[in-house]
Amino acid sequence: MTFDPAALEEVLSSLVVRTGPARRSTLGAGGLHPVVPGHVTLVYVVEGEISVDPRDTLACDLDVEAGTVSRLDGSRTLLAGDAILSAGHGPSVLHSESGARIVTVEMDLDWPRAALPLPSLVLVGGFAALEPAAAALAAELGPCLDGQDGVRLGDSVICRTMVTAVLLAVIRAWAHSTCAPHGWPRRAQDPFLERVVAAVMDEPGHEWTVDALASMGAMSRTIFAERFRSAFGQSPASFVTEVRMARAKTMLSAGHSVSETSRELGYSSDEGFSRAFRRHTGTAPSLWRTHQRDEIAS
């Protein structure tokens, strides 16, 4: 086992999922279906077969029935009951030789990239056997009109709950495999950086200056900043902000006020927290909280 189960459960329980439209699509023989970048996309094969070629992207291929895990270097055909999770790093195209029915759902995940370093594609062969309940939910997403592709907006509680259940099942399947980075979800493979990441995630409201983080990592400020960016692809300050904003969304969704959230996350004023939240999400925390309440009430 290459990961900490407690840390995995912490990540999964803290994910905030915002769903877009759930679509049930029918591909004819030779049909193509694009998977656009920019969003995490879940694809579930209801009937038929589809193929995907990851080309130059990092793809992890899980074969549940065979019990094998490998990096995918060429084209792969998926059958009914299989699933694909695209992290949205780049475009990909699904192809069906004989035809297929698929369900796709686009979503946004609120969690720091350093805590959830998914590969570009995760393919799960035999997903229905691995997670029968989640597969049954996936097959019912996006009800369609007779003979047409259907769209159901992903703003209802039921749809969001189903999508979240399926998404977490795919992530859990990936995490239990050897495709997951060693030590995931704290992937730095550097005990000093892991110590820093764990501390920020445990106490996002602490006054985390770069000097304080570097001291915790037993490095100079310059060396720490370089090693952190190399490991996680972002600056320490950006990571702290992402952790705080993810925690803020969790707290606001749970009913905490803007002031409570601001104080918990270490901001000196509600105005400062609101400015940071708007920069991160494009909307004020009070409006974001209201929108979440409206979704729950709908």
Coordinates of N, CA and C in Angstrom, one line a residue, residues 15 19 23 28 36 47 64 66 104 117 127 154 167 169 176 221 236 238 251 266 274 278 286-287:
L15 N -13.4 17.2 -0.3 CA -13.6 17.6 -1.7 C -15.0 18.4 -1.8
T19 N -21.0 20.4 -10.1 CA -21.3 19.7 -11.3 C -21.9 20.6 -12.4
R23 N -24.8 14.5 -19.2 CA -25.3 14.2 -20.6 C -25.2 12.7 -20.8
G28 N -22.8 6.5 -32.8 CA -23.0 5.5 -33.8 C -21.7 4.9 -34.2
V36 N -13.3 17.8 -23.4 CA -12.7 19.1 -23.5 C -11.8 19.3 -22.2
E47 N -23.4 1.2 -22.6 CA -23.5 0.1 -23.5 C -22.5 0.3 -24.6
V64 N -9.7 -4.1 -13.3 CA -10.2 -4.6 -12.0 C -10.2 -6.1 -12.0
A66 N -8.6 -8.3 -13.9 CA -7.2 -8.9 -14.0 C -6.4 -8.6 -12.8
T104 N -21.7 11.4 -19.6 CA -20.5 12.3 -19.2 C -21.0 13.4 -18.3
P117 N -3.1 15.1 -6.9 CA -2.3 15.1 -8.2 C -2.8 14.0 -9.1
F127 N -15.2 -1.2 -13.8 CA -15.6 -0.3 -12.7 C -16.9 -0.8 -12.0
G154 N -26.7 20.0 -13.7 CA -26.1 19.4 -12.5 C -26.3 20.3 -11.3
L167 N -17.5 9.9 -8.6 CA -16.2 10.5 -8.6 C -15.3 9.9 -7.5
A169 N -15.5 7.2 -5.9 CA -15.2 5.7 -6.2 C -14.1 5.6 -7.2
H176 N -5.8 3.3 -4.6 CA -5.5 2.0 -4.1 C -4.5 1.3 -5.1
R221 N 14.9 30.3 2.7 CA 13.7 30.8 2.0 C 13.8 30.5 0.5
P236 N 4.6 28.5 -2.6 CA 4.1 28.2 -1.3 C 2.9 29.1 -0.9
S238 N 0.7 30.4 -3.0 CA -0.4 30.0 -3.7 C -1.1 28.7 -3.1
M251 N -16.6 25.4 4.8 CA -17.3 26.0 5.9 C -18.5 26.8 5.5
G266 N -7.8 32.8 9.7 CA -6.7 33.7 10.0 C -6.6 35.0 9.4
S274 N -12.8 38.6 2.1 CA -13.7 38.7 0.9 C -12.9 39.0 -0.3
R278 N -12.9 36.6 -3.5 CA -13.3 37.0 -4.9 C -12.3 36.8 -5.9
S286 N -20.3 35.9 0.5 CA -21.7 36.0 0.9 C -22.6 35.5 -0.2
L287 N -22.3 35.9 -1.5 CA -23.1 35.5 -2.6 C -22.9 34.0 -2.9

